[in-house]
Amino acid sequence: MYELFKNLGSWLISGDQWSGSDGIAHRIAEHLEYSLFATLIAAAIALPLGLLIGHTGKGAFLAINLSSFGRALPTVGLVVLVFLISGLSLWSVYVALVVLAVPAIVTNTYAGMSAVDPEVKDAARGQGMRGHQVLFQVEIPLALPLIMTGLRLSLIQVVSTATIAAYVSFGGLGRYVFDGLAQRDLVQVLGGAALVAIVAVVLDLALAGLQRYLFRHRRTAAH
Amino acid sequence: MTIDWSWIGDHTDDLTTLTFSHLQAALSAVFFGLLISLPLAVVAHRVRPLRGFLLGLSNVLFTIPSIAIFVLLLPVSGLTRTTTVIGLTIYSLVVLLRNTVEGLDSVPAKTKEAAKAMGTRPLRTLLTVELPLALPVIMAGVRIATVMSISLVSVATYIGDGGLGQLFTDGFQRNFPTPVIAGVVLTLLLALVADALLVAIQYVLTPWTRRRA
């Protein structure tokens, strides 16, 4: 056990591992590319949908059940299925990651919007605000913490699941996991897994920091 | 995308076996998750300083990718069903702990005071007053944990287990979509049925919530 962790340590810090096209730095870049691009597409689909459902109050059933459907869908199966149908294309990875990320964003955006006090919305309308003004100046700012929670949840899931890209022959940090499994090289597998976890935690902390920065005024306003 | 129905017809026995193995892994994980999270949640609920620590720890565990958890367990328990169940238990624990603490928090202070005033001892109050009243929130957690576990079992296919997930690796290696489709559909069905059963169990266990509605 001790030997294993010693080897893992030297694997993670050796300079050779970090450089080159199959080096750790390049794999992290690929992993980030898949994860961030997929989350962006998902946000572009899910945010308007969640806002629309929350603002109009129509389709709440969809918003609530979408998340449990998303939880039930086996991502491994989805990646493999899209890959087999679409052929050797990165789209199989993106489709699966986007499908994985959309439900949490929609559900949390909707939850944030529906938690906005109706009296506040009435007051905004009473002051003569139009529909879109209520949405952008009242509802979205108040719903933002939950919207951010949805984005963070999705990003973590996407980062950890992007490991699967390597299973269907692409890059990213999953390369180490699957190559290591094939070569029975436990150090490489553990190294890859640890790197994925580190990237996920660091990204989550970064988003949490961004969230705190965005809401720095809110806390002072509350006191 | 064509489905080879004859393959499905020829493999109903295999599909049934895999479905039960899949369900067994997921349910064991939720069972052990509950077994561990209930006492932890009671401690987190009563001892304030521990609360932040336990909830924070479980949130960090959740950021570790499922494949990574399975792989990190390999030196401990190897390529076995035990690894699958431990990995899934860790995941379900996160959801169950959070919901159980929230459920206990949601019990009105007056109800607990009333129990105390009637001379009910703390343990009895916990078992007969607090836990039953927290049940709806706890059950919401059990539902999420169950559906999530059922979906995650397939990730364990990379460490040689994975129930229905084996259909994904099989279909991928043979470039044959039918098993993959069967696996996805059966996983979704399993999650749907399990969730519906849990709703029914909750309905039976909490008769008092029905009268109010």
CSV table of C-alpha atoms in Angstrom, one decimal:
chain,number,residue,atom,x,y,z
A,1,MET,CA,0.0,0.0,0.0
A,2,TYR,CA,2.8,2.4,1.0
A,3,GLU,CA,4.8,1.4,-2.1
A,4,LEU,CA,1.8,2.1,-4.2
A,5,PHE,CA,1.2,5.6,-2.9
A,6,LYS,CA,5.0,6.3,-3.3
A,7,ASN,CA,4.8,5.3,-6.9
A,8,LEU,CA,1.7,7.3,-7.4
A,9,GLY,CA,3.4,10.3,-6.0
A,10,SER,CA,6.4,10.0,-8.3
A,11,TRP,CA,4.1,9.4,-11.2
A,12,LEU,CA,2.2,12.6,-10.5
A,13,ILE,CA,5.2,14.8,-10.1
A,14,SER,CA,7.7,13.4,-12.6
A,15,GLY,CA,8.4,16.0,-15.4
A,16,ASP,CA,8.2,13.4,-18.2
A,17,GLN,CA,4.6,12.6,-17.4
A,18,TRP,CA,3.6,16.3,-17.7
A,19,SER,CA,5.0,17.2,-21.2
A,20,GLY,CA,4.2,16.0,-24.7
A,21,SER,CA,1.0,15.1,-26.5
A,22,ASP,CA,0.2,12.3,-24.1
A,23,GLY,CA,1.5,14.2,-21.1
A,24,ILE,CA,-0.7,15.2,-18.1
A,25,ALA,CA,-0.8,18.9,-19.1
A,26,HIS,CA,-2.2,18.1,-22.5
A,27,ARG,CA,-4.7,15.6,-21.1
A,28,ILE,CA,-5.9,18.1,-18.5
A,29,ALA,CA,-6.4,20.6,-21.4
A,30,GLU,CA,-8.4,18.1,-23.4
A,31,HIS,CA,-10.4,17.1,-20.3
A,32,LEU,CA,-11.2,20.8,-19.6
A,33,GLU,CA,-12.1,21.3,-23.3
A,34,TYR,CA,-14.7,18.5,-23.3
A,35,SER,CA,-16.1,19.5,-19.9
A,36,LEU,CA,-16.3,23.2,-20.3
A,37,PHE,CA,-17.6,23.1,-23.9
A,38,ALA,CA,-20.3,20.5,-23.0
A,39,THR,CA,-21.4,22.5,-19.9
A,40,LEU,CA,-21.6,25.7,-22.0
A,41,ILE,CA,-23.8,24.0,-24.6
A,42,ALA,CA,-25.9,22.5,-21.8
A,43,ALA,CA,-26.2,25.9,-20.2
A,44,ALA,CA,-27.2,27.5,-23.5
A,45,ILE,CA,-30.1,25.0,-23.8
A,46,ALA,CA,-31.1,24.6,-20.2
A,47,LEU,CA,-30.9,28.2,-18.8
A,48,PRO,CA,-33.5,29.7,-21.3
A,49,LEU,CA,-35.7,26.6,-20.8
A,50,GLY,CA,-35.5,26.8,-17.0
A,51,LEU,CA,-36.1,30.6,-17.0
A,52,LEU,CA,-39.0,30.2,-19.4
A,53,ILE,CA,-40.7,27.5,-17.3
A,54,GLY,CA,-40.0,29.5,-14.1
A,55,HIS,CA,-41.2,32.8,-15.5
A,56,THR,CA,-44.4,31.5,-17.1
A,57,GLY,CA,-45.1,28.8,-14.6
A,58,LYS,CA,-45.9,26.4,-17.5
A,59,GLY,CA,-44.2,23.1,-17.8
A,60,ALA,CA,-43.3,22.7,-14.2
A,61,PHE,CA,-44.1,19.0,-14.4
A,62,LEU,CA,-41.4,18.7,-17.1
A,63,ALA,CA,-38.9,20.7,-15.0
A,64,ILE,CA,-39.4,18.5,-11.9
A,65,ASN,CA,-39.3,15.2,-13.7
A,66,LEU,CA,-36.5,16.0,-16.0
A,67,SER,CA,-34.0,15.8,-13.1
A,68,SER,CA,-35.0,12.3,-12.0
A,69,PHE,CA,-34.9,11.2,-15.6
A,70,GLY,CA,-31.4,12.6,-15.9
A,71,ARG,CA,-30.4,10.8,-12.7
A,72,ALA,CA,-31.7,7.5,-14.0
A,73,LEU,CA,-30.1,7.7,-17.4
A,74,PRO,CA,-26.9,5.6,-17.5
A,75,THR,CA,-24.3,7.8,-19.1
A,76,VAL,CA,-21.9,5.0,-20.0
A,77,GLY,CA,-24.7,3.4,-22.1
A,78,LEU,CA,-25.6,6.8,-23.7
A,79,VAL,CA,-22.0,7.5,-24.7
A,80,VAL,CA,-21.5,4.0,-26.2
A,81,LEU,CA,-24.9,4.2,-28.0
A,82,VAL,CA,-24.3,7.6,-29.6
A,83,PHE,CA,-20.8,6.5,-30.5
A,84,LEU,CA,-22.0,3.4,-32.2
A,85,ILE,CA,-24.6,5.4,-34.2
A,86,SER,CA,-22.6,8.4,-35.0
A,87,GLY,CA,-19.3,6.7,-35.7
A,88,LEU,CA,-15.9,7.9,-34.7
A,89,SER,CA,-16.8,11.5,-33.7
A,90,LEU,CA,-16.4,13.6,-30.6
A,91,TRP,CA,-20.0,14.4,-30.8
A,92,SER,CA,-20.9,11.2,-29.1
A,93,VAL,CA,-19.0,12.5,-26.0
A,94,TYR,CA,-20.6,15.9,-26.3
A,95,VAL,CA,-24.2,14.6,-26.8
A,96,ALA,CA,-23.9,12.4,-23.7
A,97,LEU,CA,-22.3,15.1,-21.5
A,98,VAL,CA,-24.9,17.7,-22.6
A,99,VAL,CA,-27.8,15.3,-21.9
A,100,LEU,CA,-26.2,14.6,-18.5
A,101,ALA,CA,-25.8,18.3,-17.7
A,102,VAL,CA,-29.1,19.7,-18.9
A,103,PRO,CA,-31.5,18.3,-16.2
A,104,ALA,CA,-29.7,19.6,-13.2
A,105,ILE,CA,-29.5,23.1,-14.7
A,106,VAL,CA,-33.1,23.2,-15.8
A,107,THR,CA,-34.4,21.9,-12.4
A,108,ASN,CA,-32.3,24.2,-10.3
A,109,THR,CA,-33.1,27.3,-12.5
A,110,TYR,CA,-36.8,26.5,-12.2
A,111,ALA,CA,-36.5,25.9,-8.5
A,112,GLY,CA,-34.7,29.2,-8.0
A,113,MET,CA,-37.3,31.0,-10.1
A,114,SER,CA,-40.3,29.4,-8.3
A,115,ALA,CA,-38.8,30.3,-4.9
A,116,VAL,CA,-39.0,34.0,-5.8
A,117,ASP,CA,-41.6,35.6,-3.5
A,118,PRO,CA,-44.8,36.3,-5.6
A,119,GLU,CA,-45.3,39.5,-3.7
A,120,VAL,CA,-41.9,40.8,-4.8
A,121,LYS,CA,-42.9,40.1,-8.4
A,122,ASP,CA,-46.3,41.8,-7.9
A,123,ALA,CA,-44.5,44.8,-6.4
A,124,ALA,CA,-42.2,45.0,-9.4
A,125,ARG,CA,-45.2,44.9,-11.7
A,126,GLY,CA,-47.0,47.4,-9.6
A,127,GLN,CA,-44.1,49.8,-10.1
A,128,GLY,CA,-44.7,49.5,-13.8
A,129,MET,CA,-42.0,47.0,-14.7
A,130,ARG,CA,-42.6,45.0,-17.9
A,131,GLY,CA,-42.4,41.2,-18.1
A,132,HIS,CA,-38.8,41.1,-19.3
A,133,GLN,CA,-37.8,43.8,-16.7
A,134,VAL,CA,-39.3,41.7,-14.0
A,135,LEU,CA,-37.4,38.7,-15.3
A,136,PHE,CA,-34.0,40.3,-15.7
A,137,GLN,CA,-34.1,42.8,-12.8
A,138,VAL,CA,-36.0,40.9,-10.2
A,139,GLU,CA,-36.4,37.2,-10.8
A,140,ILE,CA,-33.0,36.3,-12.2
A,141,PRO,CA,-31.0,38.1,-9.6
A,142,LEU,CA,-33.0,36.5,-6.8
A,143,ALA,CA,-32.8,33.1,-8.4
A,144,LEU,CA,-29.1,33.3,-9.1
A,145,PRO,CA,-27.8,31.4,-6.1
A,146,LEU,CA,-29.8,28.3,-7.1
A,147,ILE,CA,-29.0,28.8,-10.8
A,148,MET,CA,-25.3,28.7,-9.8
A,149,THR,CA,-25.9,25.6,-7.7
A,150,GLY,CA,-27.3,23.9,-10.8
A,151,LEU,CA,-24.4,25.0,-13.0
A,152,ARG,CA,-21.8,23.8,-10.3
A,153,LEU,CA,-23.6,20.4,-9.9
A,154,SER,CA,-23.6,19.9,-13.7
A,155,LEU,CA,-20.0,20.9,-14.1
A,156,ILE,CA,-18.8,18.4,-11.5
A,157,GLN,CA,-20.9,15.6,-13.0
A,158,VAL,CA,-19.6,16.5,-16.5
A,159,VAL,CA,-16.0,16.7,-15.4
A,160,SER,CA,-16.2,13.3,-13.7
A,161,THR,CA,-18.1,11.8,-16.6
A,162,ALA,CA,-15.8,13.2,-19.3
A,163,THR,CA,-13.5,10.3,-18.2
A,164,ILE,CA,-15.6,8.2,-20.5
A,165,ALA,CA,-14.4,10.0,-23.6
A,166,ALA,CA,-11.2,7.9,-23.4
A,167,TYR,CA,-13.3,4.7,-23.3
A,168,VAL,CA,-14.6,5.5,-26.8
A,169,SER,CA,-11.0,6.2,-28.1
A,170,PHE,CA,-10.7,10.0,-27.4
A,171,GLY,CA,-8.4,11.8,-25.0
A,172,GLY,CA,-8.7,13.6,-21.7
A,173,LEU,CA,-7.7,12.3,-18.3
A,174,GLY,CA,-9.7,9.1,-18.7
A,175,ARG,CA,-6.9,8.0,-21.0
A,176,TYR,CA,-4.8,7.1,-18.0
A,177,VAL,CA,-7.7,5.3,-16.3
A,178,PHE,CA,-8.5,3.1,-19.3
A,179,ASP,CA,-5.0,2.6,-20.6
A,180,GLY,CA,-4.0,1.7,-17.0
A,181,LEU,CA,-6.8,-0.7,-16.7
A,182,ALA,CA,-5.9,-2.4,-20.0
A,183,GLN,CA,-2.2,-2.6,-19.0
A,184,ARG,CA,-2.9,-3.6,-15.4
A,185,ASP,CA,-0.9,-0.6,-14.3
A,186,LEU,CA,-2.7,0.4,-11.1
A,187,VAL,CA,-0.4,3.5,-10.5
A,188,GLN,CA,-1.5,5.0,-13.9
A,189,VAL,CA,-5.2,4.3,-13.2
A,190,LEU,CA,-5.0,5.8,-9.7
A,191,GLY,CA,-3.1,8.8,-11.1
A,192,GLY,CA,-5.7,9.5,-13.7
A,193,ALA,CA,-8.6,9.1,-11.3
A,194,ALA,CA,-6.9,11.3,-8.7
A,195,LEU,CA,-6.3,14.0,-11.4
A,196,VAL,CA,-10.0,13.9,-12.4
A,197,ALA,CA,-11.0,14.3,-8.8
A,198,ILE,CA,-8.6,17.2,-8.4
A,199,VAL,CA,-9.8,19.0,-11.5
A,200,ALA,CA,-13.4,18.5,-10.4
A,201,VAL,CA,-12.8,19.9,-6.9
A,202,VAL,CA,-10.7,22.8,-8.2
A,203,LEU,CA,-13.3,23.8,-10.7
A,204,ASP,CA,-16.1,23.6,-8.1
A,205,LEU,CA,-14.0,25.7,-5.7
A,206,ALA,CA,-13.4,28.2,-8.5
A,207,LEU,CA,-17.1,28.5,-9.3
A,208,ALA,CA,-17.9,28.7,-5.6
A,209,GLY,CA,-15.4,31.6,-5.4
A,210,LEU,CA,-17.0,33.3,-8.4
A,211,GLN,CA,-20.4,32.9,-6.8
A,212,ARG,CA,-19.1,34.5,-3.6
A,213,TYR,CA,-17.6,37.3,-5.6
A,214,LEU,CA,-20.8,37.9,-7.5
A,215,PHE,CA,-22.9,38.0,-4.3
A,216,ARG,CA,-20.5,40.1,-2.2
A,217,HIS,CA,-22.9,43.0,-2.3
A,218,ARG,CA,-25.8,40.9,-1.3
A,219,ARG,CA,-24.3,39.9,2.0
A,220,THR,CA,-23.5,43.5,3.0
A,221,ALA,CA,-27.0,44.6,1.9
A,222,ALA,CA,-28.5,42.1,4.2
A,223,HIS,CA,-26.9,43.5,7.3
B,1,MET,CA,-30.4,2.4,-35.7
B,2,THR,CA,-32.0,-1.0,-35.9
B,3,ILE,CA,-32.8,-3.2,-33.0
B,4,ASP,CA,-32.0,-6.9,-33.5
B,5,TRP,CA,-35.1,-8.3,-31.8
B,6,SER,CA,-33.9,-11.9,-32.3
B,7,TRP,CA,-30.8,-11.1,-30.1
B,8,ILE,CA,-33.1,-9.9,-27.3
B,9,GLY,CA,-35.3,-13.1,-27.7
B,10,ASP,CA,-32.2,-15.3,-27.5
B,11,HIS,CA,-30.8,-13.6,-24.5
B,12,THR,CA,-33.8,-13.1,-22.2
B,13,ASP,CA,-32.2,-15.3,-19.5
B,14,ASP,CA,-29.0,-13.3,-19.6
B,15,LEU,CA,-30.9,-10.0,-19.4
B,16,THR,CA,-32.9,-11.2,-16.4
B,17,THR,CA,-29.8,-12.3,-14.6
B,18,LEU,CA,-28.1,-9.0,-15.3
B,19,THR,CA,-31.1,-7.0,-14.2
B,20,PHE,CA,-31.3,-8.8,-10.8
B,21,SER,CA,-27.5,-8.5,-10.3
B,22,HIS,CA,-27.8,-4.8,-11.2
B,23,LEU,CA,-30.7,-4.3,-8.7
B,24,GLN,CA,-28.9,-6.2,-6.0
B,25,ALA,CA,-25.8,-4.0,-6.2
B,26,ALA,CA,-27.9,-0.8,-6.2
B,27,LEU,CA,-30.2,-1.9,-3.3
B,28,SER,CA,-27.3,-3.1,-1.2
B,29,ALA,CA,-25.6,0.3,-1.6
B,30,VAL,CA,-28.8,2.2,-0.5
B,31,PHE,CA,-29.2,-0.3,2.4
B,32,PHE,CA,-25.7,0.2,3.7
B,33,GLY,CA,-25.9,3.9,3.0
B,34,LEU,CA,-29.0,4.2,5.2
B,35,LEU,CA,-27.4,2.0,7.9
B,36,ILE,CA,-24.4,4.4,8.1
B,37,SER,CA,-26.1,7.7,7.4
B,38,LEU,CA,-29.0,7.4,10.0
B,39,PRO,CA,-26.7,7.4,13.1
B,40,LEU,CA,-24.3,9.9,11.5
B,41,ALA,CA,-27.3,12.2,10.7
B,42,VAL,CA,-28.6,12.0,14.3
B,43,VAL,CA,-25.1,12.9,15.5
B,44,ALA,CA,-24.8,15.7,13.0
B,45,HIS,CA,-28.2,17.0,14.0
B,46,ARG,CA,-27.5,17.0,17.7
B,47,VAL,CA,-23.8,18.0,17.8
B,48,ARG,CA,-23.6,21.3,16.0
B,49,PRO,CA,-19.8,21.5,15.5
B,50,LEU,CA,-19.8,18.0,13.9
B,51,ARG,CA,-22.6,19.0,11.5
B,52,GLY,CA,-20.6,21.2,9.2
B,53,PHE,CA,-17.7,18.8,9.2
B,54,LEU,CA,-19.9,15.7,8.3
B,55,LEU,CA,-21.9,17.6,5.6
B,56,GLY,CA,-18.8,19.2,4.2
B,57,LEU,CA,-17.0,15.9,4.1
B,58,SER,CA,-19.9,14.2,2.3
B,59,ASN,CA,-19.9,17.1,-0.3
B,60,VAL,CA,-16.2,16.6,-1.0
B,61,LEU,CA,-16.8,12.8,-1.5
B,62,PHE,CA,-19.5,13.7,-4.0
B,63,THR,CA,-17.0,15.6,-6.2
B,64,ILE,CA,-14.9,12.5,-6.7
B,65,PRO,CA,-15.9,10.9,-10.0
B,66,SER,CA,-17.7,7.5,-9.7
B,67,ILE,CA,-15.1,5.7,-11.9
B,68,ALA,CA,-12.4,7.3,-9.7
B,69,ILE,CA,-14.0,6.0,-6.5
B,70,PHE,CA,-14.2,2.5,-7.9
B,71,VAL,CA,-10.6,2.6,-9.1
B,72,LEU,CA,-9.4,4.1,-5.8
B,73,LEU,CA,-11.0,1.2,-4.0
B,74,LEU,CA,-9.2,-1.4,-6.2
B,75,PRO,CA,-6.2,-1.7,-3.8
B,76,VAL,CA,-8.6,-2.3,-0.9
B,77,SER,CA,-11.2,-4.7,-2.3
B,78,GLY,CA,-10.0,-5.6,-5.9
B,79,LEU,CA,-12.2,-6.4,-8.9
B,80,THR,CA,-15.2,-7.6,-6.9
B,81,ARG,CA,-18.8,-6.9,-6.2
B,82,THR,CA,-17.7,-5.5,-2.8
B,83,THR,CA,-15.9,-2.7,-4.6
B,84,THR,CA,-19.1,-1.9,-6.5
B,85,VAL,CA,-21.2,-1.8,-3.4
B,86,ILE,CA,-18.7,0.3,-1.3
B,87,GLY,CA,-18.4,2.8,-4.2
B,88,LEU,CA,-22.1,3.2,-4.6
B,89,THR,CA,-22.6,3.3,-0.8
B,90,ILE,CA,-20.3,6.3,-0.6
B,91,TYR,CA,-22.4,8.1,-3.2
B,92,SER,CA,-25.7,7.3,-1.7
B,93,LEU,CA,-24.4,8.3,1.7
B,94,VAL,CA,-24.0,11.9,0.5
B,95,VAL,CA,-27.6,12.2,-0.5
B,96,LEU,CA,-29.0,10.2,2.4
B,97,LEU,CA,-27.0,12.1,5.1
B,98,ARG,CA,-28.0,15.5,3.8
B,99,ASN,CA,-31.7,14.6,3.5
B,100,THR,CA,-31.8,12.9,6.9
B,101,VAL,CA,-30.2,15.9,8.7
B,102,GLU,CA,-32.7,18.2,6.9
B,103,GLY,CA,-35.6,15.9,7.8
B,104,LEU,CA,-34.6,16.0,11.5
B,105,ASP,CA,-34.2,19.8,11.3
B,106,SER,CA,-37.7,20.0,9.9
B,107,VAL,CA,-39.3,18.5,13.1
B,108,PRO,CA,-41.0,21.4,14.9
B,109,ALA,CA,-39.3,22.3,18.3
B,110,LYS,CA,-42.7,22.4,20.0
B,111,THR,CA,-43.4,18.7,19.1
B,112,LYS,CA,-40.1,17.7,20.7
B,113,GLU,CA,-40.9,19.8,23.7
B,114,ALA,CA,-44.3,18.2,24.0
B,115,ALA,CA,-42.7,14.8,23.9
B,116,LYS,CA,-40.2,15.8,26.6
B,117,ALA,CA,-43.0,17.3,28.8
B,118,MET,CA,-44.9,14.0,28.5
B,119,GLY,CA,-41.8,12.3,30.0
B,120,THR,CA,-40.6,10.6,26.9
B,121,ARG,CA,-37.0,9.7,27.0
B,122,PRO,CA,-34.6,11.1,24.3
B,123,LEU,CA,-34.1,7.8,22.5
B,124,ARG,CA,-37.8,7.1,22.5
B,125,THR,CA,-38.5,10.6,21.2
B,126,LEU,CA,-36.0,10.1,18.4
B,127,LEU,CA,-37.5,6.7,17.4
B,128,THR,CA,-41.2,7.4,17.8
B,129,VAL,CA,-41.5,11.2,17.2
B,130,GLU,CA,-38.5,12.7,15.3
B,131,LEU,CA,-37.7,10.0,12.8
B,132,PRO,CA,-41.4,9.4,11.8
B,133,LEU,CA,-41.9,13.1,11.3
B,134,ALA,CA,-38.7,13.4,9.3
B,135,LEU,CA,-39.7,10.4,7.2
B,136,PRO,CA,-41.0,12.4,4.1
B,137,VAL,CA,-37.7,14.2,3.7
B,138,ILE,CA,-35.7,11.1,4.4
B,139,MET,CA,-37.7,9.2,1.9
B,140,ALA,CA,-37.1,11.9,-0.7
B,141,GLY,CA,-33.4,11.2,-0.1
B,142,VAL,CA,-33.9,7.4,-0.4
B,143,ARG,CA,-35.6,7.9,-3.7
B,144,ILE,CA,-32.8,10.1,-5.1
B,145,ALA,CA,-30.1,7.7,-3.8
B,146,THR,CA,-31.9,4.7,-5.2
B,147,VAL,CA,-32.4,6.1,-8.7
B,148,MET,CA,-28.8,7.4,-8.7
B,149,SER,CA,-27.4,4.1,-7.6
B,150,ILE,CA,-29.3,2.2,-10.2
B,151,SER,CA,-27.9,4.5,-12.9
B,152,LEU,CA,-24.3,4.4,-11.5
B,153,VAL,CA,-24.0,0.6,-11.2
B,154,SER,CA,-23.2,0.5,-14.9
B,155,VAL,CA,-20.0,2.5,-14.3
B,156,ALA,CA,-18.7,-0.5,-12.4
B,157,THR,CA,-18.5,-2.3,-15.8
B,158,TYR,CA,-15.0,-0.9,-16.1
B,159,ILE,CA,-13.9,-2.9,-13.0
B,160,GLY,CA,-15.5,-6.0,-14.3
B,161,ASP,CA,-18.9,-5.8,-12.5
B,162,GLY,CA,-21.7,-3.4,-13.4
B,163,GLY,CA,-24.8,-5.5,-13.9
B,164,LEU,CA,-26.6,-4.2,-17.0
B,165,GLY,CA,-23.5,-2.1,-17.7
B,166,GLN,CA,-21.9,-5.2,-19.0
B,167,LEU,CA,-24.2,-4.9,-22.0
B,168,PHE,CA,-22.6,-1.5,-22.8
B,169,THR,CA,-19.1,-2.9,-22.9
B,170,ASP,CA,-20.3,-5.9,-24.8
B,171,GLY,CA,-22.1,-3.9,-27.4
B,172,PHE,CA,-19.2,-1.4,-27.7
B,173,GLN,CA,-16.6,-4.2,-28.3
B,174,ARG,CA,-18.7,-5.9,-30.9
B,175,ASN,CA,-19.9,-2.6,-32.5
B,176,PHE,CA,-23.5,-3.9,-31.9
B,177,PRO,CA,-26.1,-1.4,-30.6
B,178,THR,CA,-28.8,-3.8,-29.6
B,179,PRO,CA,-27.4,-4.8,-26.2
B,180,VAL,CA,-26.6,-1.2,-25.4
B,181,ILE,CA,-30.2,-0.1,-26.1
B,182,ALA,CA,-31.5,-3.0,-24.1
B,183,GLY,CA,-29.2,-2.0,-21.2
B,184,VAL,CA,-30.2,1.7,-21.3
B,185,VAL,CA,-34.0,0.8,-21.5
B,186,LEU,CA,-33.8,-1.8,-18.7
B,187,THR,CA,-31.8,0.6,-16.4
B,188,LEU,CA,-34.4,3.3,-17.0
B,189,LEU,CA,-37.3,0.9,-16.3
B,190,LEU,CA,-35.6,-0.4,-13.2
B,191,ALA,CA,-35.2,3.1,-11.9
B,192,LEU,CA,-38.8,4.0,-12.7
B,193,VAL,CA,-40.2,0.9,-11.0
B,194,ALA,CA,-38.0,1.3,-7.9
B,195,ASP,CA,-39.0,4.9,-7.6
B,196,ALA,CA,-42.7,4.1,-7.9
B,197,LEU,CA,-42.4,1.4,-5.3
B,198,LEU,CA,-40.7,3.8,-2.9
B,199,VAL,CA,-43.5,6.3,-3.4
B,200,ALA,CA,-46.0,3.6,-2.5
B,201,ILE,CA,-43.9,2.6,0.6
B,202,GLN,CA,-43.9,6.2,1.7
B,203,TYR,CA,-47.6,6.5,1.2
B,204,VAL,CA,-48.2,3.5,3.4
B,205,LEU,CA,-45.7,4.6,6.1
B,206,THR,CA,-46.9,8.1,6.5
B,207,PRO,CA,-50.7,8.0,6.8
B,208,TRP,CA,-50.9,11.3,8.7
B,209,THR,CA,-49.6,13.3,5.7
B,210,ARG,CA,-52.5,12.1,3.6
B,211,ARG,CA,-55.3,13.4,5.8
B,212,ARG,CA,-53.8,16.9,5.7
B,213,ALA,CA,-53.9,16.9,1.9
